[in-house]
Amino acid sequence: MIQPFTPEPIRFVAEDGMPVQPLPERYTPEVLRDLHRLMLQAREFDRKLITLLRQGRTTFYAQSSGMEATQVGLARSIRVGHDWVWPYYRDHTLGLAMGVPMSELISQCLGTNSDSCRGRQMPHHFAAQRQNFVSISSSIASQVPPAAGNAMAQKYLGVDEITVCTFGDGATSEGDWHAGMNMAGAAQAPALFICENNQWAISTSIREQTASETIHIKAKAYGMPGYYVDGNDIIAVMEVCGYAAEQVRSGQGPALVECLTYRVGSHSNADADAEKHYRTREEVDAWLARDPITRLENLLAHLGHPVTAEERAAMIAQTHREVDEQVLAAEATGQPDWRIMFEDVYADLPDHLRQQEAFLRAEQTGGRA
Ligand SMILES: Cc1ncc(C[n+]2csc(CCOP(=O)(O)OP(=O)(O)O)c2C)c(N)n1
Ligand SMILES: [Mg+2]
C-alpha cells in the first residue's frame, strides 16, 4: 500500500540493485529490460542532440540525463493516447517513452519541413497529437492552470481520462503553479501533478527555492495527497505514479507526486558550465553514483539477467544510428519557406503583419518588392 506524505522518498531498489521491499510480480526480466532499453536510448539521444547543437544544426536543447527513471517510469504509469499530458521543456524522454517517434522529435529540433510546426516553435518544444501530448511552453508553470482546466473539463464531461501535468522544482514558486493547484483541488478535478525535482532551477538550489521541507508537503494546502518518491528508482516511480494515477482516475480528486532526482548535465545550452559557477563537482559525482540506469542494471544482475557489455554497446550504437538516419531524413525535407511565418494563424492578415511580410519580401528580393 502506497502512503502519501512519507518523511523519506519511497523506494523499492537500493543503489546496489538490492530490493528494499518485495517487487511486484509484473516486473519480469523482459519488462525490466524494456525499461532499461528506453532509459539508455534517452541517455544516448541526449548525447547525440548535444553534438547537433555543437554543429549548429539546432539551437536549443535541455537534456534529461540523470532523470530517465522519472520520465520513463511516468510514461509507463499512464494510459498513453487516452490521458492528456501537459509537459514542460525537459520532457522529451517522457515523450519518447510514450511512443512519440524519434523522427518527430528530431524534425522539431531541426525545424525542417518534416516538422509539424515547420519551425514555428522554439527547438525542443514539441507537441504530439496521437499521444495527447500538449505543445510545450518555455514559460515556467504556464501549463499548470490550463492543465487544471483540462481536468475540470474531463470531470464535467464525465470521461474516463485523467490529466497529467509535469514541472520542475523551480515551477513551484510561480503564481501560476499555486493558482492551478488550488483550482484543481477546489474542483476535485482528475489531475495528476508530477514534480520532477532535480534540485536546481538553473542556478537556484532547492534550498533557496522554498522554505518548505519538501515539495510534496505543499499538496496538503490544496487538499490533495502528496507522494514522495525516489525518482532514480524506476520501479518506485511506476508504483507510486501508477497508484496515484488510479486514485485520480477513480474520482478521488487530484494528487501531487514529487520525484526526487538530479540533472547531471547542464541546464541547457545556455548554461554550459554549471560546476564552475554554482554547484560543486563533488555534488554531481555523488549523484552520478546514484545513476538510475546503473541501478536498474544492478537489479537485473542481482536477478540473474545481467545486461552484458556487448548488449549495452549494441543498444547505444542502435540509438546513434537511428538519430543519424533521422537527422539526414529530416534535413532532406529542407527548411520551410520564410512565408509560412505568416500562415495558419489569421484568415485575414492584420495590417502590421502585411507590412512585415512586405518588408521581408523586399529583403529577400534585394529591394525588388
Ligand atoms: C516565467 C519564467 N520565468 C523565468 C524563466 C527562465 N527560466 C527558464 S528555465 C528556469 C528554471 C526552471 O527550473 P525548474 O522548474 O526546476 O525546471 P528544470 O529546468 O530544473 O527542469 C528559469 C527560471 C522562464 N522560462 N519563465
Ligand atoms: Mg529543477
mmCIF file of C-alpha atoms and ligand atoms in Angstrom:
data_model
loop_
_atom_site.group_PDB
_atom_site.id
_atom_site.type_symbol
_atom_site.label_atom_id
_atom_site.label_comp_id
_atom_site.label_asym_id
_atom_site.label_seq_id
_atom_site.Cartn_x
_atom_site.Cartn_y
_atom_site.Cartn_z
ATOM 1 C CA MET A 1 0.000 0.000 0.000
ATOM 2 C CA ILE A 2 1.483 3.325 -1.090
ATOM 3 C CA GLN A 3 1.170 6.091 1.523
ATOM 4 C CA PRO A 4 1.197 9.880 0.974
ATOM 5 C CA PHE A 5 3.347 12.308 2.977
ATOM 6 C CA THR A 6 6.136 9.883 3.882
ATOM 7 C CA PRO A 7 9.146 11.595 5.530
ATOM 8 C CA GLU A 8 11.549 9.789 3.161
ATOM 9 C CA PRO A 9 11.194 9.092 -0.572
ATOM 10 C CA ILE A 10 9.508 5.759 -1.319
ATOM 11 C CA ARG A 11 11.950 3.299 -2.883
ATOM 12 C CA PHE A 12 11.911 -0.336 -3.958
ATOM 13 C CA VAL A 13 15.509 -0.836 -5.055
ATOM 14 C CA ALA A 14 18.733 0.431 -3.451
ATOM 15 C CA GLU A 15 21.649 1.830 -5.484
ATOM 16 C CA ASP A 16 23.418 -1.527 -5.450
ATOM 17 C CA GLY A 17 20.390 -3.202 -7.063
ATOM 18 C CA MET A 18 19.135 -4.925 -3.920
ATOM 19 C CA PRO A 19 15.350 -4.729 -3.437
ATOM 20 C CA VAL A 20 14.443 -2.968 -0.190
ATOM 21 C CA GLN A 21 10.878 -4.295 -0.347
ATOM 22 C CA PRO A 22 9.274 -7.093 -2.369
ATOM 23 C CA LEU A 23 8.999 -6.291 -6.086
ATOM 24 C CA PRO A 24 5.524 -6.732 -7.583
ATOM 25 C CA GLU A 25 5.323 -9.708 -9.966
ATOM 26 C CA ARG A 26 4.733 -7.584 -13.060
ATOM 27 C CA TYR A 27 8.452 -6.642 -13.106
ATOM 28 C CA THR A 28 9.583 -9.630 -15.126
ATOM 29 C CA PRO A 29 13.111 -9.624 -16.635
ATOM 30 C CA GLU A 30 11.556 -8.749 -20.027
ATOM 31 C CA VAL A 31 9.728 -5.743 -18.578
ATOM 32 C CA LEU A 32 12.859 -4.569 -16.744
ATOM 33 C CA ARG A 33 14.981 -4.949 -19.877
ATOM 34 C CA ASP A 34 12.485 -2.920 -21.892
ATOM 35 C CA LEU A 35 12.645 -0.137 -19.287
ATOM 36 C CA HIS A 36 16.435 -0.303 -19.396
ATOM 37 C CA ARG A 37 16.445 -0.047 -23.212
ATOM 38 C CA LEU A 38 14.226 3.068 -23.087
ATOM 39 C CA MET A 39 16.389 4.736 -20.442
ATOM 40 C CA LEU A 40 19.618 4.030 -22.283
ATOM 41 C CA GLN A 41 18.072 5.239 -25.546
ATOM 42 C CA ALA A 42 17.131 8.522 -23.842
ATOM 43 C CA ARG A 43 20.649 8.966 -22.418
ATOM 44 C CA GLU A 44 22.214 8.487 -25.859
ATOM 45 C CA PHE A 45 19.597 10.707 -27.504
ATOM 46 C CA ASP A 46 20.851 13.496 -25.210
ATOM 47 C CA ARG A 47 24.445 12.856 -26.239
ATOM 48 C CA LYS A 48 23.606 12.976 -29.935
ATOM 49 C CA LEU A 49 21.451 16.097 -29.682
ATOM 50 C CA ILE A 50 24.232 17.927 -27.830
ATOM 51 C CA THR A 51 26.503 17.086 -30.759
ATOM 52 C CA LEU A 52 23.914 18.516 -33.157
ATOM 53 C CA LEU A 53 23.874 21.706 -31.073
ATOM 54 C CA ARG A 54 27.649 21.998 -31.264
ATOM 55 C CA GLN A 55 27.442 21.514 -35.019
ATOM 56 C CA GLY A 56 24.972 24.388 -35.221
ATOM 57 C CA ARG A 57 22.228 22.173 -36.669
ATOM 58 C CA THR A 58 19.825 23.056 -33.842
ATOM 59 C CA THR A 59 19.881 25.980 -31.430
ATOM 60 C CA PHE A 60 18.300 24.874 -28.147
ATOM 61 C CA TYR A 61 18.312 21.676 -26.101
ATOM 62 C CA ALA A 62 17.672 20.820 -22.428
ATOM 63 C CA GLN A 63 18.986 17.384 -21.531
ATOM 64 C CA SER A 64 17.250 14.970 -19.164
ATOM 65 C CA SER A 65 20.315 12.835 -18.333
ATOM 66 C CA GLY A 66 20.025 11.559 -14.768
ATOM 67 C CA MET A 67 16.229 11.912 -14.815
ATOM 68 C CA GLU A 68 15.394 8.933 -17.058
ATOM 69 C CA ALA A 69 13.775 6.800 -14.341
ATOM 70 C CA THR A 70 11.331 9.600 -13.517
ATOM 71 C CA GLN A 71 10.271 10.229 -17.115
ATOM 72 C CA VAL A 72 10.230 6.646 -18.423
ATOM 73 C CA GLY A 73 8.539 5.498 -15.201
ATOM 74 C CA LEU A 74 5.833 8.150 -15.577
ATOM 75 C CA ALA A 75 5.238 7.200 -19.230
ATOM 76 C CA ARG A 76 4.639 3.607 -18.110
ATOM 77 C CA SER A 77 2.162 4.705 -15.392
ATOM 78 C CA ILE A 78 -0.459 6.384 -17.567
ATOM 79 C CA ARG A 79 -2.776 5.441 -20.434
ATOM 80 C CA VAL A 80 -0.952 6.780 -23.475
ATOM 81 C CA GLY A 81 -3.184 8.355 -26.132
ATOM 82 C CA HIS A 82 -6.071 8.391 -23.686
ATOM 83 C CA ASP A 83 -4.894 10.549 -20.773
ATOM 84 C CA TRP A 84 -3.789 14.120 -21.518
ATOM 85 C CA VAL A 85 -0.259 15.282 -20.788
ATOM 86 C CA TRP A 86 0.716 18.918 -20.142
ATOM 87 C CA PRO A 87 4.507 18.672 -20.101
ATOM 88 C CA TYR A 88 7.421 21.008 -19.605
ATOM 89 C CA TYR A 89 10.531 21.586 -21.705
ATOM 90 C CA ARG A 90 12.708 18.792 -20.274
ATOM 91 C CA ASP A 91 10.198 16.043 -21.104
ATOM 92 C CA HIS A 92 11.483 14.583 -24.382
ATOM 93 C CA THR A 93 12.340 11.334 -22.565
ATOM 94 C CA LEU A 94 8.735 11.188 -21.363
ATOM 95 C CA GLY A 95 7.644 11.759 -24.981
ATOM 96 C CA LEU A 96 9.990 9.091 -26.398
ATOM 97 C CA ALA A 97 8.828 6.549 -23.809
ATOM 98 C CA MET A 98 5.197 7.399 -24.668
ATOM 99 C CA GLY A 99 5.939 6.423 -28.256
ATOM 100 C CA VAL A 100 6.486 9.811 -29.892
ATOM 101 C CA PRO A 101 8.595 8.840 -32.940
ATOM 102 C CA MET A 102 12.217 9.970 -32.849
ATOM 103 C CA SER A 103 11.689 11.364 -36.358
ATOM 104 C CA GLU A 104 9.105 13.831 -34.983
ATOM 105 C CA LEU A 105 11.349 14.962 -32.135
ATOM 106 C CA ILE A 106 14.331 15.434 -34.418
ATOM 107 C CA SER A 107 12.331 17.234 -37.108
ATOM 108 C CA GLN A 108 11.035 19.607 -34.441
ATOM 109 C CA CYS A 109 14.536 20.250 -33.085
ATOM 110 C CA LEU A 110 15.795 20.988 -36.596
ATOM 111 C CA GLY A 111 12.711 22.976 -37.707
ATOM 112 C CA THR A 112 12.619 21.318 -41.125
ATOM 113 C CA ASN A 113 9.660 20.833 -43.470
ATOM 114 C CA SER A 114 9.079 17.452 -41.799
ATOM 115 C CA ASP A 115 8.350 19.276 -38.505
ATOM 116 C CA SER A 116 4.590 19.529 -37.929
ATOM 117 C CA CYS A 117 5.179 23.109 -36.633
ATOM 118 C CA ARG A 118 7.524 23.783 -39.576
ATOM 119 C CA GLY A 119 9.993 25.628 -37.400
ATOM 120 C CA ARG A 120 7.459 27.945 -35.805
ATOM 121 C CA GLN A 121 8.089 26.700 -32.255
ATOM 122 C CA MET A 122 11.267 27.031 -30.252
ATOM 123 C CA PRO A 123 13.522 23.976 -30.876
ATOM 124 C CA HIS A 124 12.920 21.113 -28.466
ATOM 125 C CA HIS A 125 9.368 22.339 -27.715
ATOM 126 C CA PHE A 126 7.367 19.663 -29.478
ATOM 127 C CA ALA A 127 3.749 18.505 -29.365
ATOM 128 C CA ALA A 128 2.416 15.052 -30.251
ATOM 129 C CA GLN A 129 -1.193 14.753 -31.301
ATOM 130 C CA ARG A 130 -1.539 10.938 -31.189
ATOM 131 C CA GLN A 131 -0.199 10.847 -27.619
ATOM 132 C CA ASN A 132 -2.359 13.798 -26.387
ATOM 133 C CA PHE A 133 0.962 15.433 -25.548
ATOM 134 C CA VAL A 134 0.232 19.161 -25.484
ATOM 135 C CA SER A 135 2.626 21.706 -27.017
ATOM 136 C CA ILE A 136 5.467 22.616 -24.630
ATOM 137 C CA SER A 137 5.804 26.195 -23.387
ATOM 138 C CA SER A 138 9.042 27.669 -22.066
ATOM 139 C CA SER A 139 7.254 29.958 -19.617
ATOM 140 C CA ILE A 140 7.709 28.235 -16.291
ATOM 141 C CA ALA A 141 4.457 26.838 -14.797
ATOM 142 C CA SER A 142 2.263 28.354 -17.519
ATOM 143 C CA GLN A 143 0.967 24.838 -18.287
ATOM 144 C CA VAL A 144 -0.410 24.333 -14.760
ATOM 145 C CA PRO A 145 -3.627 26.459 -14.868
ATOM 146 C CA PRO A 146 -4.701 25.132 -18.304
ATOM 147 C CA ALA A 147 -3.942 21.581 -17.138
ATOM 148 C CA ALA A 148 -6.242 22.166 -14.150
ATOM 149 C CA GLY A 149 -8.868 23.482 -16.588
ATOM 150 C CA ASN A 150 -8.400 20.411 -18.780
ATOM 151 C CA ALA A 151 -9.015 18.177 -15.752
ATOM 152 C CA MET A 152 -12.095 20.213 -14.767
ATOM 153 C CA ALA A 153 -13.469 19.691 -18.295
ATOM 154 C CA GLN A 154 -12.819 15.939 -18.028
ATOM 155 C CA LYS A 155 -14.778 15.842 -14.788
ATOM 156 C CA TYR A 156 -17.617 17.908 -16.261
ATOM 157 C CA LEU A 157 -17.800 15.689 -19.358
ATOM 158 C CA GLY A 158 -17.568 12.519 -17.248
ATOM 159 C CA VAL A 159 -14.873 10.964 -19.470
ATOM 160 C CA ASP A 160 -12.639 8.157 -18.246
ATOM 161 C CA GLU A 161 -9.391 10.127 -18.712
ATOM 162 C CA ILE A 162 -7.041 11.986 -16.436
ATOM 163 C CA THR A 163 -4.764 14.988 -16.931
ATOM 164 C CA VAL A 164 -1.064 14.632 -16.185
ATOM 165 C CA CYS A 165 0.884 17.843 -15.612
ATOM 166 C CA THR A 166 4.660 17.877 -15.148
ATOM 167 C CA PHE A 167 7.004 20.653 -13.968
ATOM 168 C CA GLY A 168 10.330 21.238 -12.265
ATOM 169 C CA ASP A 169 11.031 22.241 -8.665
ATOM 170 C CA GLY A 170 11.511 25.862 -9.740
ATOM 171 C CA ALA A 171 7.992 25.961 -11.186
ATOM 172 C CA THR A 172 6.501 25.561 -7.698
ATOM 173 C CA SER A 173 7.494 29.156 -6.862
ATOM 174 C CA GLU A 174 5.395 30.617 -9.676
ATOM 175 C CA GLY A 175 1.965 32.133 -9.072
ATOM 176 C CA ASP A 176 0.585 30.032 -11.933
ATOM 177 C CA TRP A 177 1.545 26.851 -10.080
ATOM 178 C CA HIS A 178 -0.386 27.828 -6.955
ATOM 179 C CA ALA A 179 -3.400 29.036 -8.959
ATOM 180 C CA GLY A 180 -3.540 25.760 -10.898
ATOM 181 C CA MET A 181 -3.054 23.551 -7.847
ATOM 182 C CA ASN A 182 -5.720 25.459 -5.930
ATOM 183 C CA MET A 183 -8.203 25.280 -8.797
ATOM 184 C CA ALA A 184 -7.700 21.529 -9.293
ATOM 185 C CA GLY A 185 -8.063 20.902 -5.562
ATOM 186 C CA ALA A 186 -11.174 23.071 -5.167
ATOM 187 C CA ALA A 187 -12.814 21.392 -8.179
ATOM 188 C CA GLN A 188 -11.630 17.892 -7.151
ATOM 189 C CA ALA A 189 -10.551 17.534 -10.765
ATOM 190 C CA PRO A 190 -8.781 14.390 -12.088
ATOM 191 C CA ALA A 191 -5.291 15.896 -12.331
ATOM 192 C CA LEU A 192 -2.025 14.150 -11.533
ATOM 193 C CA PHE A 193 0.712 16.703 -10.850
ATOM 194 C CA ILE A 194 4.279 15.456 -11.164
ATOM 195 C CA CYS A 195 7.193 17.485 -9.824
ATOM 196 C CA GLU A 196 10.473 16.418 -11.422
ATOM 197 C CA ASN A 197 12.552 17.735 -8.554
ATOM 198 C CA ASN A 198 16.086 17.774 -9.958
ATOM 199 C CA GLN A 199 17.084 20.118 -7.111
ATOM 200 C CA TRP A 200 18.167 23.028 -9.273
ATOM 201 C CA ALA A 201 16.309 25.707 -11.235
ATOM 202 C CA ILE A 202 19.212 26.787 -13.423
ATOM 203 C CA SER A 203 21.489 28.190 -10.658
ATOM 204 C CA THR A 204 18.878 28.382 -7.871
ATOM 205 C CA SER A 205 19.112 25.433 -5.491
ATOM 206 C CA ILE A 206 16.062 23.803 -3.941
ATOM 207 C CA ARG A 207 17.131 25.216 -0.539
ATOM 208 C CA GLU A 208 16.987 28.761 -1.938
ATOM 209 C CA GLN A 209 13.777 27.977 -3.817
ATOM 210 C CA THR A 210 11.479 27.290 -0.867
ATOM 211 C CA ALA A 211 11.404 27.225 2.934
ATOM 212 C CA SER A 212 9.172 24.121 2.782
ATOM 213 C CA GLU A 213 10.981 20.950 3.803
ATOM 214 C CA THR A 214 9.890 19.214 0.604
ATOM 215 C CA ILE A 215 7.711 19.942 -2.433
ATOM 216 C CA HIS A 216 5.150 17.184 -1.846
ATOM 217 C CA ILE A 217 4.027 18.621 1.520
ATOM 218 C CA LYS A 218 2.636 21.623 -0.362
ATOM 219 C CA ALA A 219 -0.139 19.290 -1.600
ATOM 220 C CA LYS A 220 -1.722 19.460 1.866
ATOM 221 C CA ALA A 221 -2.561 23.129 1.359
ATOM 222 C CA TYR A 222 -4.545 22.272 -1.773
ATOM 223 C CA GLY A 223 -6.485 19.369 -0.248
ATOM 224 C CA MET A 224 -4.764 16.577 -2.140
ATOM 225 C CA PRO A 225 -2.371 13.740 -1.252
ATOM 226 C CA GLY A 226 1.334 14.391 -1.785
ATOM 227 C CA TYR A 227 3.591 11.424 -2.560
ATOM 228 C CA TYR A 228 7.362 11.429 -2.197
ATOM 229 C CA VAL A 229 9.309 9.034 -4.379
ATOM 230 C CA ASP A 230 12.921 8.249 -5.220
ATOM 231 C CA GLY A 231 12.908 9.485 -8.808
ATOM 232 C CA ASN A 232 16.037 7.467 -9.687
ATOM 233 C CA ASP A 233 14.302 4.180 -8.818
ATOM 234 C CA ILE A 234 12.137 3.354 -11.828
ATOM 235 C CA ILE A 235 10.122 0.708 -10.000
ATOM 236 C CA ALA A 236 9.305 3.136 -7.202
ATOM 237 C CA VAL A 237 8.276 5.776 -9.776
ATOM 238 C CA MET A 238 5.996 3.303 -11.571
ATOM 239 C CA GLU A 239 4.468 2.028 -8.349
ATOM 240 C CA VAL A 240 3.794 5.482 -6.901
ATOM 241 C CA CYS A 241 2.746 7.242 -10.126
ATOM 242 C CA GLY A 242 0.657 4.218 -11.132
ATOM 243 C CA TYR A 243 -1.076 4.159 -7.747
ATOM 244 C CA ALA A 244 -1.670 7.930 -7.729
ATOM 245 C CA ALA A 245 -2.972 7.836 -11.337
ATOM 246 C CA GLU A 246 -5.524 5.150 -10.467
ATOM 247 C CA GLN A 247 -6.651 7.072 -7.363
ATOM 248 C CA VAL A 248 -7.149 10.168 -9.520
ATOM 249 C CA ARG A 249 -8.923 8.089 -12.189
ATOM 250 C CA SER A 250 -11.318 6.603 -9.653
ATOM 251 C CA GLY A 251 -12.668 10.026 -8.690
ATOM 252 C CA GLN A 252 -10.604 10.715 -5.545
ATOM 253 C CA GLY A 253 -9.570 14.170 -6.803
ATOM 254 C CA PRO A 254 -6.092 15.385 -7.775
ATOM 255 C CA ALA A 255 -2.718 14.226 -6.431
ATOM 256 C CA LEU A 256 0.847 15.502 -6.405
ATOM 257 C CA VAL A 257 3.903 13.271 -6.778
ATOM 258 C CA GLU A 258 7.381 14.625 -6.060
ATOM 259 C CA CYS A 259 10.091 12.603 -7.817
ATOM 260 C CA LEU A 260 13.448 13.325 -6.197
ATOM 261 C CA THR A 261 16.100 13.178 -8.888
ATOM 262 C CA TYR A 262 19.051 15.151 -10.262
ATOM 263 C CA ARG A 263 20.045 16.770 -13.545
ATOM 264 C CA VAL A 264 23.605 15.592 -14.027
ATOM 265 C CA GLY A 265 24.273 17.791 -17.071
ATOM 266 C CA SER A 266 23.905 21.491 -17.698
ATOM 267 C CA HIS A 267 20.503 23.210 -17.520
ATOM 268 C CA SER A 268 20.509 23.828 -21.284
ATOM 269 C CA ASN A 269 22.991 25.035 -23.854
ATOM 270 C CA ALA A 270 22.513 28.493 -22.307
ATOM 271 C CA ASP A 271 24.256 27.132 -19.177
ATOM 272 C CA ALA A 272 27.348 25.303 -20.313
ATOM 273 C CA ASP A 273 29.482 25.055 -17.215
ATOM 274 C CA ALA A 274 27.347 24.507 -14.126
ATOM 275 C CA GLU A 275 30.150 23.080 -11.993
ATOM 276 C CA LYS A 276 32.246 26.204 -12.432
ATOM 277 C CA HIS A 277 29.532 28.625 -11.458
ATOM 278 C CA TYR A 278 27.009 27.330 -8.959
ATOM 279 C CA ARG A 279 27.471 23.729 -7.878
ATOM 280 C CA THR A 280 30.367 21.525 -6.915
ATOM 281 C CA ARG A 281 31.908 18.624 -8.793
ATOM 282 C CA GLU A 282 31.538 16.580 -5.571
ATOM 283 C CA GLU A 283 27.761 17.079 -5.564
ATOM 284 C CA VAL A 284 27.469 15.955 -9.187
ATOM 285 C CA ASP A 285 29.722 12.947 -8.554
ATOM 286 C CA ALA A 286 27.601 11.926 -5.562
ATOM 287 C CA TRP A 287 24.521 11.884 -7.804
ATOM 288 C CA LEU A 288 26.330 10.123 -10.641
ATOM 289 C CA ALA A 289 26.919 7.347 -8.098
ATOM 290 C CA ARG A 290 23.105 7.118 -7.768
ATOM 291 C CA ASP A 291 22.568 6.864 -11.520
ATOM 292 C CA PRO A 292 19.123 5.428 -12.405
ATOM 293 C CA ILE A 293 20.377 3.325 -15.350
ATOM 294 C CA THR A 294 23.184 1.760 -13.305
ATOM 295 C CA ARG A 295 20.691 0.984 -10.544
ATOM 296 C CA LEU A 296 18.439 -0.924 -12.941
ATOM 297 C CA GLU A 297 21.470 -2.740 -14.380
ATOM 298 C CA ASN A 298 22.459 -3.685 -10.823
ATOM 299 C CA LEU A 299 18.955 -5.029 -10.187
ATOM 300 C CA LEU A 300 18.999 -7.076 -13.410
ATOM 301 C CA ALA A 301 22.391 -8.529 -12.442
ATOM 302 C CA HIS A 302 21.056 -9.335 -8.977
ATOM 303 C CA LEU A 303 18.062 -11.128 -10.548
ATOM 304 C CA GLY A 304 20.386 -13.203 -12.725
ATOM 305 C CA HIS A 305 19.643 -11.379 -16.004
ATOM 306 C CA PRO A 306 22.624 -9.042 -16.424
ATOM 307 C CA VAL A 307 22.911 -6.669 -19.360
ATOM 308 C CA THR A 308 26.224 -7.636 -20.963
ATOM 309 C CA ALA A 309 28.771 -5.087 -22.163
ATOM 310 C CA GLU A 310 28.098 -6.241 -25.754
ATOM 311 C CA GLU A 311 24.329 -5.792 -25.391
ATOM 312 C CA ARG A 312 24.847 -2.342 -23.929
ATOM 313 C CA ALA A 313 27.204 -1.307 -26.737
ATOM 314 C CA ALA A 314 24.765 -2.632 -29.355
ATOM 315 C CA MET A 315 21.876 -0.615 -27.859
ATOM 316 C CA ILE A 316 23.991 2.543 -27.832
ATOM 317 C CA ALA A 317 25.092 2.005 -31.433
ATOM 318 C CA GLN A 318 21.478 1.396 -32.475
ATOM 319 C CA THR A 319 20.355 4.745 -30.976
ATOM 320 C CA HIS A 320 23.257 6.600 -32.603
ATOM 321 C CA ARG A 321 22.382 5.024 -35.963
ATOM 322 C CA GLU A 322 18.714 5.872 -35.575
ATOM 323 C CA VAL A 323 19.431 9.513 -34.684
ATOM 324 C CA ASP A 324 21.873 9.868 -37.613
ATOM 325 C CA GLU A 325 19.320 8.427 -40.035
ATOM 326 C CA GLN A 326 16.508 10.624 -38.754
ATOM 327 C CA VAL A 327 18.655 13.761 -38.902
ATOM 328 C CA LEU A 328 19.536 13.091 -42.550
ATOM 329 C CA ALA A 329 15.916 12.274 -43.389
ATOM 330 C CA ALA A 330 14.673 15.476 -41.703
ATOM 331 C CA GLU A 331 17.321 17.674 -43.336
ATOM 332 C CA ALA A 332 16.474 16.178 -46.737
ATOM 333 C CA THR A 333 12.974 17.685 -46.465
ATOM 334 C CA GLY A 334 14.559 21.182 -46.459
ATOM 335 C CA GLN A 335 14.000 24.359 -44.486
ATOM 336 C CA PRO A 336 10.495 25.878 -44.588
ATOM 337 C CA ASP A 337 9.953 28.864 -46.826
ATOM 338 C CA TRP A 338 10.041 32.156 -44.870
ATOM 339 C CA ARG A 339 6.468 32.950 -45.988
ATOM 340 C CA ILE A 340 4.976 30.283 -43.713
ATOM 341 C CA MET A 341 5.648 32.620 -40.769
ATOM 342 C CA PHE A 342 2.528 34.477 -41.875
ATOM 343 C CA GLU A 343 0.303 31.441 -42.387
ATOM 344 C CA ASP A 344 -2.018 29.330 -40.241
ATOM 345 C CA VAL A 345 -2.950 31.956 -37.638
ATOM 346 C CA TYR A 346 -5.098 34.645 -39.274
ATOM 347 C CA ALA A 347 -7.655 34.109 -42.057
ATOM 348 C CA ASP A 348 -7.064 37.780 -42.972
ATOM 349 C CA LEU A 349 -3.603 39.056 -42.172
ATOM 350 C CA PRO A 350 -3.715 42.216 -39.961
ATOM 351 C CA ASP A 351 -2.079 45.371 -41.328
ATOM 352 C CA HIS A 352 1.063 45.258 -39.217
ATOM 353 C CA LEU A 353 1.812 41.685 -40.380
ATOM 354 C CA ARG A 354 1.119 42.652 -44.006
ATOM 355 C CA GLN A 355 3.730 45.381 -43.604
ATOM 356 C CA GLN A 356 6.232 42.949 -42.086
ATOM 357 C CA GLU A 357 5.612 40.448 -44.867
ATOM 358 C CA ALA A 358 6.214 43.171 -47.483
ATOM 359 C CA PHE A 359 9.382 44.246 -45.680
ATOM 360 C CA LEU A 360 10.719 40.690 -45.641
ATOM 361 C CA ARG A 361 9.791 40.135 -49.287
ATOM 362 C CA ALA A 362 11.809 43.241 -50.173
ATOM 363 C CA GLU A 363 14.746 41.898 -48.152
ATOM 364 C CA GLN A 364 14.539 38.546 -49.914
ATOM 365 C CA THR A 365 14.447 40.093 -53.367
ATOM 366 C CA GLY A 366 17.159 42.654 -52.670
ATOM 367 C CA GLY A 367 14.746 45.588 -52.621
ATOM 368 C CA ARG A 368 12.702 44.489 -55.659
ATOM 369 C CA ALA A 369 9.425 44.003 -53.713
HETATM 370 C C1 LIG B 1 8.061 32.616 -16.180
HETATM 371 C C2 LIG B 1 9.514 32.294 -16.423
HETATM 372 N N1 LIG B 1 10.468 32.821 -15.608
HETATM 373 C C3 LIG B 1 11.763 32.558 -15.820
HETATM 374 C C4 LIG B 1 12.157 31.754 -16.869
HETATM 375 C C5 LIG B 1 13.641 31.413 -17.081
HETATM 376 N N2 LIG B 1 13.865 30.009 -16.736
HETATM 377 C C6 LIG B 1 13.965 29.057 -17.696
HETATM 378 S S1 LIG B 1 14.200 27.533 -17.044
HETATM 379 C C7 LIG B 1 14.194 28.125 -15.464
HETATM 380 C C8 LIG B 1 14.396 27.193 -14.296
HETATM 381 C C9 LIG B 1 13.276 26.245 -14.079
HETATM 382 O O1 LIG B 1 13.667 25.270 -13.165
HETATM 383 P P1 LIG B 1 12.783 24.025 -12.803
HETATM 384 O O2 LIG B 1 11.345 24.404 -12.794
HETATM 385 O O3 LIG B 1 13.333 23.437 -11.577
HETATM 386 O O4 LIG B 1 12.990 23.041 -14.044
HETATM 387 P P2 LIG B 1 14.361 22.350 -14.541
HETATM 388 O O5 LIG B 1 14.900 23.235 -15.623
HETATM 389 O O6 LIG B 1 15.275 22.251 -13.374
HETATM 390 O O7 LIG B 1 13.999 21.015 -15.069
HETATM 391 C C10 LIG B 1 14.019 29.512 -15.455
HETATM 392 C C11 LIG B 1 13.990 30.347 -14.242
HETATM 393 C C12 LIG B 1 11.132 31.232 -17.713
HETATM 394 N N3 LIG B 1 11.411 30.435 -18.741
HETATM 395 N N4 LIG B 1 9.831 31.511 -17.467
HETATM 396 MG MG MG B 2 14.727 21.883 -11.411
#
